[in-house]
Short mmCIF file of C-alpha atoms in Angstrom, two decimals:
data_model
loop_
_atom_site.label_atom_id
_atom_site.label_comp_id
_atom_site.label_asym_id
_atom_site.label_seq_id
_atom_site.Cartn_x
_atom_site.Cartn_y
_atom_site.Cartn_z
CA UNK A 1 -6.02 6.54 39.13
CA UNK A 2 -3.56 3.96 38.44
CA UNK A 3 -2.03 4.06 35.14
CA UNK A 4 0.54 1.27 33.89
CA UNK A 5 3.49 2.31 32.21
CA UNK A 6 3.19 1.53 28.74
CA UNK A 7 6.04 1.35 25.85
CA UNK A 8 6.48 4.24 23.92
CA UNK A 9 5.16 3.88 19.84
CA UNK A 10 8.54 4.11 18.61
CA UNK A 11 9.68 1.29 20.85
CA UNK A 12 6.73 -1.18 20.08
CA UNK A 13 8.17 -3.87 17.88
CA UNK A 14 6.23 -4.91 14.76
CA UNK A 15 4.39 -8.14 14.31
CA UNK A 16 6.65 -10.87 12.68
CA UNK A 17 4.88 -10.36 9.24
CA UNK A 18 5.70 -6.41 9.38
CA UNK A 19 8.91 -7.06 10.92
CA UNK A 20 9.90 -9.52 7.82
CA UNK A 21 8.62 -7.34 5.44
CA UNK A 22 10.81 -4.36 6.59
CA UNK A 23 13.91 -6.55 6.69
CA UNK A 24 13.35 -7.65 3.22
CA UNK A 25 13.04 -3.89 2.05
CA UNK A 26 16.31 -3.06 4.15
CA UNK A 27 18.23 -5.90 2.72
CA UNK A 28 16.84 -5.18 -0.80
CA UNK A 29 18.22 -1.48 -0.16
CA UNK A 30 21.51 -2.49 1.36
CA UNK A 31 21.98 -4.90 -1.87
CA UNK A 32 21.46 -1.78 -4.26
CA UNK A 33 18.63 -3.30 -5.82
CA UNK A 34 16.85 -0.24 -4.63
CA UNK A 35 19.17 2.15 -3.68
CA UNK A 36 20.90 4.47 -5.76
CA UNK A 37 22.51 3.23 -9.02
CA UNK A 38 25.46 4.35 -11.42
CA UNK A 39 22.60 4.55 -14.19
CA UNK A 40 18.85 4.87 -13.65
CA UNK A 41 16.44 2.57 -14.64
CA UNK A 42 14.97 4.58 -17.40
CA UNK A 43 18.68 5.06 -18.87
CA UNK A 44 19.73 1.68 -18.62
CA UNK A 45 16.45 0.99 -20.80
CA UNK A 46 17.13 3.60 -23.00
CA UNK A 47 20.74 2.33 -23.78
CA UNK A 48 19.35 -1.23 -24.37
CA UNK A 49 16.98 0.07 -26.83
CA UNK A 50 19.30 2.12 -28.49
CA UNK A 51 21.60 -0.74 -28.73
CA UNK A 52 18.97 -3.01 -30.24
CA UNK A 53 18.33 -0.08 -32.72
CA UNK A 54 21.58 0.82 -33.79
CA UNK A 55 23.23 -2.78 -33.86
CA UNK A 56 21.13 -3.93 -36.78
CA UNK A 57 21.76 -0.45 -38.57
CA UNK A 58 25.31 -0.74 -38.49
CA UNK A 59 25.60 -4.30 -39.82
CA UNK A 60 23.27 -2.92 -42.64
CA UNK A 61 25.47 0.14 -43.49
CA UNK A 62 28.81 -1.95 -43.34
CA UNK A 63 27.35 -4.21 -46.02
CA UNK A 64 26.10 -1.53 -48.03
CA UNK A 65 29.52 0.35 -48.03
CA UNK A 66 31.34 -2.80 -49.41
CA UNK A 67 28.61 -3.05 -52.13
CA UNK A 68 29.38 0.87 -52.90
CA UNK A 69 32.84 0.08 -52.97
CA UNK A 70 32.61 -2.83 -55.08
CA UNK A 71 30.65 -0.72 -57.81
CA UNK A 72 34.21 1.65 -57.67
CA UNK A 73 36.85 1.19 -60.48
CA UNK A 74 39.58 -0.93 -59.71
CA UNK A 75 42.74 0.95 -58.74
CA UNK A 76 45.22 1.29 -61.85
CA UNK A 77 42.42 0.71 -64.40
CA UNK A 78 42.72 3.92 -65.93
CA UNK A 79 46.22 3.85 -65.78
CA UNK A 80 46.03 0.76 -67.54
CA UNK A 81 43.99 1.92 -70.35
CA UNK A 82 46.09 5.37 -70.95
CA UNK A 83 48.90 2.86 -71.13
CA UNK A 84 47.48 1.00 -73.96
CA UNK A 85 46.14 4.03 -75.95
CA UNK A 86 49.47 5.46 -75.91
CA UNK A 87 51.01 2.31 -77.08
CA UNK A 88 48.91 1.97 -79.94
CA UNK A 89 49.56 5.57 -80.63
CA UNK A 90 53.52 4.93 -80.81
CA UNK A 91 52.87 1.96 -82.67
CA UNK A 92 50.69 3.89 -85.55
CA UNK A 93 53.05 6.40 -85.41
CA UNK A 94 55.85 4.36 -85.93
CA UNK A 95 54.43 2.72 -89.10
CA UNK A 96 55.90 3.77 -92.65
CA UNK A 97 52.54 5.10 -93.74
CA UNK A 98 54.16 5.72 -97.22
CA UNK A 99 54.44 2.34 -98.21
CA UNK A 100 50.44 1.73 -97.26
CA UNK A 101 47.77 2.31 -99.73
CA UNK A 102 44.76 4.72 -99.07
CA UNK A 103 42.57 2.15 -98.10
CA UNK A 104 45.13 1.03 -95.70
CA UNK A 105 45.49 4.74 -94.44
CA UNK A 106 41.95 5.19 -94.02
CA UNK A 107 41.58 1.85 -91.83
CA UNK A 108 44.59 2.96 -89.97
CA UNK A 109 42.81 6.61 -89.02
CA UNK A 110 39.55 4.66 -88.56
CA UNK A 111 41.49 2.78 -85.58
CA UNK A 112 43.54 5.66 -84.16
CA UNK A 113 40.03 7.50 -83.83
CA UNK A 114 38.47 4.44 -82.30
CA UNK A 115 41.24 4.25 -79.79
CA UNK A 116 40.70 7.54 -78.66
CA UNK A 117 36.96 7.36 -78.40
CA UNK A 118 36.95 4.15 -76.14
CA UNK A 119 39.67 5.79 -74.24
CA UNK A 120 37.62 8.85 -73.79
CA UNK A 121 34.26 6.80 -72.98
CA UNK A 122 36.48 4.79 -70.62
CA UNK A 123 37.52 7.73 -68.69
CA UNK A 124 33.99 9.23 -68.65
CA UNK A 125 32.52 5.99 -67.57
CA UNK A 126 34.89 5.58 -64.62
CA UNK A 127 34.46 9.31 -63.53
CA UNK A 128 30.34 8.90 -63.37
CA UNK A 129 30.85 5.53 -61.59
CA UNK A 130 33.22 7.21 -58.99
CA UNK A 131 30.60 10.08 -58.63
CA UNK A 132 28.05 7.76 -58.35
CA UNK A 133 29.47 5.97 -55.78
CA UNK A 134 30.17 9.08 -53.75
CA UNK A 135 26.80 10.27 -53.95
CA UNK A 136 25.07 6.92 -53.03
CA UNK A 137 27.73 6.94 -50.27
CA UNK A 138 26.55 10.32 -49.03
CA UNK A 139 22.92 9.46 -49.36
CA UNK A 140 23.64 6.37 -47.49
CA UNK A 141 25.19 8.36 -44.54
CA UNK A 142 22.03 10.74 -44.42
CA UNK A 143 19.69 7.79 -44.21
CA UNK A 144 21.48 6.41 -41.44
CA UNK A 145 21.86 9.68 -39.58
CA UNK A 146 18.47 9.93 -39.83
CA UNK A 147 17.39 6.45 -38.79
CA UNK A 148 19.65 6.43 -35.88
CA UNK A 149 18.26 9.86 -34.60
CA UNK A 150 14.90 8.19 -35.06
CA UNK A 151 15.90 4.87 -33.13
CA UNK A 152 17.38 7.08 -30.43
CA UNK A 153 14.26 9.11 -30.17
CA UNK A 154 11.75 6.15 -30.30
CA UNK A 155 14.48 4.50 -27.71
CA UNK A 156 13.84 7.62 -25.18
CA UNK A 157 10.29 7.91 -25.66
CA UNK A 158 9.48 3.95 -25.12
CA UNK A 159 12.11 3.94 -22.21
CA UNK A 160 10.51 6.83 -20.31
CA UNK A 161 7.04 5.08 -21.09
CA UNK A 162 8.25 1.85 -19.88
CA UNK A 163 10.40 3.21 -16.65
CA UNK A 164 8.01 6.13 -15.43
CA UNK A 165 5.79 3.60 -13.81
CA UNK A 166 8.19 1.54 -12.71
CA UNK A 167 10.32 4.33 -10.80
CA UNK A 168 6.74 5.47 -9.56
CA UNK A 169 6.20 2.25 -7.94
CA UNK A 170 9.82 1.82 -6.34
CA UNK A 171 9.56 5.40 -4.95
CA UNK A 172 6.00 4.46 -3.54
CA UNK A 173 8.02 0.98 -1.90
CA UNK A 174 10.54 3.41 -0.37
CA UNK A 175 7.95 5.79 0.79
CA UNK A 176 6.31 2.30 2.53
CA UNK A 177 9.74 1.52 4.15
CA UNK A 178 10.05 4.94 5.65
CA UNK A 179 6.30 4.44 7.04
CA UNK A 180 5.39 7.55 4.63
CA UNK A 181 1.82 8.10 3.00
CA UNK A 182 1.41 7.40 -0.58
CA UNK A 183 0.18 10.25 -2.64
CA UNK A 184 -3.67 10.62 -2.40
CA UNK A 185 -3.58 10.98 -6.13
CA UNK A 186 -1.22 9.58 -8.56
CA UNK A 187 -0.93 10.46 -12.44
CA UNK A 188 -1.55 6.97 -14.45
CA UNK A 189 1.75 6.21 -16.43
CA UNK A 190 2.86 3.43 -18.78
CA UNK A 191 0.51 0.56 -19.89
CA UNK A 192 -2.73 -0.39 -18.50
CA UNK A 193 -1.56 -3.03 -16.28
CA UNK A 194 0.37 -0.75 -14.21
CA UNK A 195 -2.88 0.86 -12.68
CA UNK A 196 -3.69 -2.73 -11.37
CA UNK A 197 0.04 -2.80 -9.76
CA UNK A 198 -0.47 0.73 -8.38
CA UNK A 199 -3.56 -0.18 -6.91
CA UNK A 200 -2.49 -3.44 -5.48
CA UNK A 201 0.52 -1.70 -3.86
CA UNK A 202 -1.66 1.05 -2.22
CA UNK A 203 -3.96 -1.85 -0.66
CA UNK A 204 -0.75 -3.36 0.43
CA UNK A 205 0.40 -0.23 2.27
CA UNK A 206 -3.16 0.31 3.61
CA UNK A 207 -3.12 -3.05 5.10
CA UNK A 208 0.31 -2.84 6.35
CA UNK A 209 -0.52 0.52 7.98
CA UNK A 210 -3.59 -1.14 9.67
CA UNK A 211 -1.84 -4.28 10.74
CA UNK A 212 0.86 -1.69 12.26
CA UNK A 213 -1.74 0.43 14.10
CA UNK A 214 -3.03 -3.20 15.21
CA UNK A 215 -0.05 -4.40 16.62
CA UNK A 216 0.68 -1.08 18.57
CA UNK A 217 -2.84 -1.34 20.09
CA UNK A 218 -2.15 -5.09 21.02
CA UNK A 219 1.20 -4.18 22.42
CA UNK A 220 -0.46 -1.50 24.54
CA UNK A 221 -3.35 -3.90 25.59
CA UNK A 222 -0.90 -6.47 26.84
CA UNK A 223 0.78 -3.61 29.04
CA UNK A 224 -2.80 -3.03 30.34
CA UNK A 225 -3.50 -6.56 30.93
CA UNK A 226 -0.59 -7.15 32.75
CA UNK A 227 -0.93 -4.23 35.14
CA UNK A 228 -4.55 -5.03 35.53
CA UNK A 229 -3.90 -8.71 36.43
CA UNK A 230 -1.20 -7.43 38.85
CA UNK A 231 -3.25 -4.95 40.49
CA UNK A 232 -6.25 -7.39 40.75
CA UNK A 233 -4.05 -9.96 42.44
CA UNK A 234 -2.55 -7.27 44.69
CA UNK A 235 -6.21 -6.06 45.96
CA UNK A 236 -7.79 -9.62 46.44
CA UNK A 237 -5.90 -10.70 49.79
CA UNK A 238 -6.67 -7.21 51.80
CA UNK A 239 -10.00 -7.14 50.26
CA UNK A 240 -10.96 -10.56 51.52
CA UNK A 241 -9.64 -9.52 55.13
CA UNK A 242 -11.65 -6.39 55.09
CA UNK A 243 -14.73 -8.20 54.10
CA UNK A 244 -14.21 -10.78 56.75
CA UNK A 245 -13.67 -7.82 59.35
CA UNK A 246 -16.89 -6.07 58.29
CA UNK A 247 -19.04 -9.21 58.32
CA UNK A 248 -17.89 -9.13 62.45
CA UNK A 249 -18.39 -5.86 62.78
CA UNK A 250 -22.30 -6.17 61.28
CA UNK A 251 -22.92 -8.84 63.67
CA UNK A 252 -22.24 -6.26 66.54
CA UNK A 253 -24.08 -3.47 64.32
CA UNK A 254 -27.03 -3.78 67.21
CA UNK A 255 -24.76 -2.60 70.25
CA UNK A 256 -23.15 0.03 68.00
CA UNK A 257 -24.92 3.57 67.38
CA UNK A 258 -25.91 5.51 64.56
CA UNK A 259 -22.56 7.00 63.83
CA UNK A 260 -21.05 3.37 63.67
CA UNK A 261 -23.82 2.27 61.52
CA UNK A 262 -23.04 4.83 59.06
CA UNK A 263 -19.65 4.11 58.97
CA UNK A 264 -20.27 0.50 58.55
CA UNK A 265 -22.33 1.30 55.78
CA UNK A 266 -19.58 3.40 53.87
CA UNK A 267 -17.26 0.94 54.58
CA UNK A 268 -19.56 -1.77 52.95
CA UNK A 269 -20.60 0.01 49.74
CA UNK A 270 -16.55 0.97 49.34
CA UNK A 271 -15.36 -2.50 49.82
CA UNK A 272 -18.02 -3.71 47.36
CA UNK A 273 -16.86 -1.08 44.87
CA UNK A 274 -13.17 -2.37 45.33
CA UNK A 275 -14.59 -5.85 44.84
CA UNK A 276 -16.00 -5.07 41.66
CA UNK A 277 -13.03 -3.19 40.68
CA UNK A 278 -10.32 -6.09 41.36
CA UNK A 279 -13.24 -8.39 39.39
CA UNK A 280 -13.02 -5.73 36.56
CA UNK A 281 -9.18 -6.00 36.74
CA UNK A 282 -9.12 -9.83 36.45
CA UNK A 283 -11.69 -9.80 33.76
CA UNK A 284 -9.58 -7.10 31.49
CA UNK A 285 -7.76 -8.85 28.80
CA UNK A 286 -9.46 -12.47 29.34
CA UNK A 287 -11.06 -13.18 25.99
CA UNK A 288 -14.17 -15.46 25.90
CA UNK A 289 -13.28 -19.14 25.98
CA UNK A 290 -15.07 -22.33 24.68
CA UNK A 291 -16.85 -22.41 20.75
CA UNK A 292 -19.13 -19.79 19.48
CA UNK A 293 -22.54 -20.29 19.22
CA UNK A 294 -25.83 -18.30 17.51
CA UNK A 295 -27.01 -15.73 19.79
CA UNK A 296 -30.40 -14.16 18.94
CA UNK A 297 -29.70 -10.42 19.27
CA UNK A 298 -33.61 -9.61 20.14
CA UNK A 299 -33.44 -12.17 23.10
CA UNK A 300 -29.98 -10.76 23.89
CA UNK A 301 -31.58 -7.11 24.25
CA UNK A 302 -34.39 -8.25 26.12
CA UNK A 303 -32.23 -10.40 28.55
CA UNK A 304 -30.13 -7.27 29.24
CA UNK A 305 -32.98 -4.83 29.64
CA UNK A 306 -34.56 -7.15 31.98
CA UNK A 307 -31.73 -7.74 34.05
CA UNK A 308 -30.07 -4.03 34.29
CA UNK A 309 -32.98 -1.71 33.77
CA UNK A 310 -35.34 -0.95 36.40
CA UNK A 311 -39.13 -2.02 35.68
CA UNK A 312 -40.69 1.76 35.86
CA UNK A 313 -37.71 2.97 33.63
CA UNK A 314 -38.94 3.98 29.84
CA UNK A 315 -37.04 1.93 27.25
CA UNK A 316 -37.87 2.09 23.58
CA UNK A 317 -37.10 -0.57 21.84
CA UNK A 318 -36.94 -1.33 17.94
CA UNK A 319 -35.71 -4.84 17.21
CA UNK A 320 -35.65 -6.26 13.65
CA UNK A 321 -36.71 -9.96 13.30
CA UNK A 322 -34.56 -12.72 12.42
CA UNK A 323 -31.22 -11.34 13.72
CA UNK A 324 -28.44 -13.70 14.71
CA UNK A 325 -25.14 -13.34 15.11
CA UNK A 326 -22.21 -15.92 16.35
CA UNK A 327 -20.66 -15.40 19.44
CA UNK A 328 -20.41 -16.21 23.28
CA UNK A 329 -23.55 -15.31 24.86
CA UNK A 330 -22.46 -14.56 28.20
CA UNK A 331 -19.55 -12.14 27.16
CA UNK A 332 -21.68 -10.33 24.90
CA UNK A 333 -24.71 -9.93 27.77
CA UNK A 334 -21.91 -8.49 30.01
CA UNK A 335 -20.72 -5.93 27.47
CA UNK A 336 -24.45 -4.95 26.35
CA UNK A 337 -25.32 -4.77 29.84
CA UNK A 338 -22.28 -2.21 30.70
CA UNK A 339 -23.58 0.17 27.82
CA UNK A 340 -27.04 0.07 28.99
CA UNK A 341 -26.03 0.82 32.55
CA UNK A 342 -24.08 3.63 31.32
CA UNK A 343 -27.06 5.25 29.37
CA UNK A 344 -29.31 4.80 32.44
CA UNK A 345 -27.01 6.57 34.88
CA UNK A 346 -26.91 9.68 32.35
CA UNK A 347 -30.77 9.54 31.58
CA UNK A 348 -33.32 10.70 33.78
CA UNK A 349 -37.17 10.27 32.86
CA UNK A 350 -36.76 10.78 29.29
CA UNK A 351 -35.47 6.93 28.97
CA UNK A 352 -33.19 5.48 26.39
CA UNK A 353 -33.67 3.89 23.12
CA UNK A 354 -32.03 0.50 21.75
CA UNK A 355 -32.36 -0.51 18.07
CA UNK A 356 -31.39 -3.48 16.35
CA UNK A 357 -31.43 -3.72 12.73
CA UNK A 358 -29.56 -5.30 9.57
CA UNK A 359 -27.06 -2.41 8.41
CA UNK A 360 -28.27 -1.86 5.05
CA UNK A 361 -25.54 -0.48 3.14
CA UNK A 362 -23.59 -3.60 4.18
CA UNK A 363 -26.31 -6.45 4.20
CA UNK A 364 -24.48 -8.87 5.88
CA UNK A 365 -24.21 -6.82 9.56
CA UNK A 366 -26.39 -6.46 12.53
CA UNK A 367 -26.49 -3.01 13.89
CA UNK A 368 -27.15 -2.25 17.54
CA UNK A 369 -27.59 0.87 18.80
CA UNK A 370 -28.03 2.18 22.54
CA UNK A 371 -29.04 6.06 22.36
CA UNK A 372 -29.63 8.25 25.45
CA UNK A 373 -30.62 11.79 26.61
CA UNK A 374 -27.44 12.80 28.41
CA UNK A 375 -25.00 15.26 28.23
CA UNK A 376 -23.28 13.04 25.22
CA UNK A 377 -19.57 12.80 24.66
CA UNK A 378 -17.33 15.39 23.40
CA UNK A 379 -15.63 14.72 19.94
CA UNK A 380 -12.44 14.95 21.17
CA UNK A 381 -13.24 12.17 23.87
CA UNK A 382 -14.47 9.74 21.31
CA UNK A 383 -11.51 7.88 20.46
CA UNK A 384 -10.14 7.97 23.97
CA UNK A 385 -13.28 6.99 25.89
CA UNK A 386 -12.70 3.12 24.90
CA UNK A 387 -9.00 3.11 26.37
CA UNK A 388 -8.18 1.35 29.27
CA UNK A 389 -8.37 3.73 32.69
CA UNK A 390 -10.07 6.55 30.77
CA UNK A 391 -13.12 7.62 32.75
CA UNK A 392 -15.40 10.99 33.06
CA UNK A 393 -17.03 9.35 36.13
CA UNK A 394 -15.96 10.42 39.55
CA UNK A 395 -15.82 7.09 41.06
CA UNK A 396 -15.22 5.19 37.78
CA UNK A 397 -12.36 2.62 36.82
CA UNK A 398 -12.11 3.24 33.29
CA UNK A 399 -12.37 -0.18 32.51
CA UNK A 400 -16.21 -0.87 31.54
CA UNK A 401 -16.11 0.61 27.86
CA UNK A 402 -12.47 -0.78 27.45
CA UNK A 403 -13.98 -4.29 28.28
CA UNK A 404 -17.00 -3.61 25.99
CA UNK A 405 -14.48 -2.64 23.31
CA UNK A 406 -12.59 -5.80 24.08
CA UNK A 407 -15.23 -8.07 23.62
CA UNK A 408 -16.85 -6.40 20.68
CA UNK A 409 -13.53 -6.90 18.99
CA UNK A 410 -13.12 -10.48 20.20
CA UNK A 411 -16.35 -11.15 18.07
CA UNK A 412 -15.08 -9.75 14.95
CA UNK A 413 -17.03 -6.34 15.50
CA UNK A 414 -16.55 -2.62 15.95
CA UNK A 415 -17.92 -0.01 18.49
CA UNK A 416 -18.15 3.76 17.92
CA UNK A 417 -19.99 6.45 19.52
CA UNK A 418 -22.01 9.11 17.84
CA UNK A 419 -24.53 11.88 18.59
CA UNK A 420 -28.15 10.70 19.38
CA UNK A 421 -31.13 12.27 18.12
CA UNK A 422 -31.51 14.35 21.47
CA UNK A 423 -28.17 15.45 22.05
CA UNK A 424 -26.84 12.41 24.14
CA UNK A 425 -24.67 9.76 22.98
CA UNK A 426 -25.43 6.85 20.78
CA UNK A 427 -23.25 3.78 21.35
CA UNK A 428 -23.08 1.83 17.78
CA UNK A 429 -22.07 -1.88 17.93
CA UNK A 430 -22.02 -3.81 14.92
CA UNK A 431 -21.56 -7.48 14.30
CA UNK A 432 -21.45 -9.98 11.35
CA UNK A 433 -24.59 -11.55 11.07
CA UNK A 434 -24.79 -15.29 11.19
#
């Protein structure tokens, strides 16, 4: 069996969109925006919030300190009062009290006592003022410590609250860049708006992964198509010569013996098989041409059954009414013929069943199912059965179901194989309803 040389998955280039995204993330990482930094995002947020919280507090503390300082007694005020009191006492002592009358002496004593009392009161007031200023300064310091601690605590909590979801998303982006799967479940962090952002990043990751798989599949199919076209081209010339020679031999068949007749029959069958193989090779990779048109699914099924299944072969049909899809009628007919022919080949008198109905869960899809009584398809082969050149038939080319899948995908549909109710295979084709 011929197999093309296909590139390894790791060597296949991505689509321009995927390559652009990958290059963008690479540039971001190289520039340091997503790379390791001296300070993490959480620390930068913390420092910013701490600065915003402590700067106004520092300004307020400076103002309060100046106010407290202004309430203190000026330097040298107490010394000046002591000097004045000492001078007054010396003046009184220098007076000749013998020449003063009793009233004058009493007034002098009263004045001396007043000076002493005022001096003592001034000293006590200065002491109390300085003590109050010290206590007020200590209280302001304690309040400042409490406020700074509270500011740092709130800054730490808020920086963690706001930076955790951002760091989580950055980690997700790095996982996407490394083509690693995102966590199946993730703890909800930060404000509710980040939930929507996480959902969008997850959808973007799934879309990129789907696009990557599609590109790998398209690249592989391109390699298969190129090989198929080359093989078909190489087969056509010798086949044409062989068919011409076969026609000439058949003209002389009357004079040949039974052995030659059998040999000619075998040669004719094998030549026809090679011709069909070359035709399949040529058709592989050729997408339907021309504009799409409405296709009645019921009429399509009846046409396929009438042109593919023998008249006496039992076919059960359950076709819903009004099922219309858009597509290329001839390409869809060939694809459906291929699936029906395979089902008939593996089923004897039990017959097959063809169902066409709306896909109820989705409502806007048409589901066509061809079920048989054959041996079925092993679970390990259900993905490979649609690959080019994979076949379980002794004389199969491995292109029939690959052509079917190509046609279905070209019409925006899907194809899968399941177990039929009788243990055989059920091929399910799904199209968007027109």
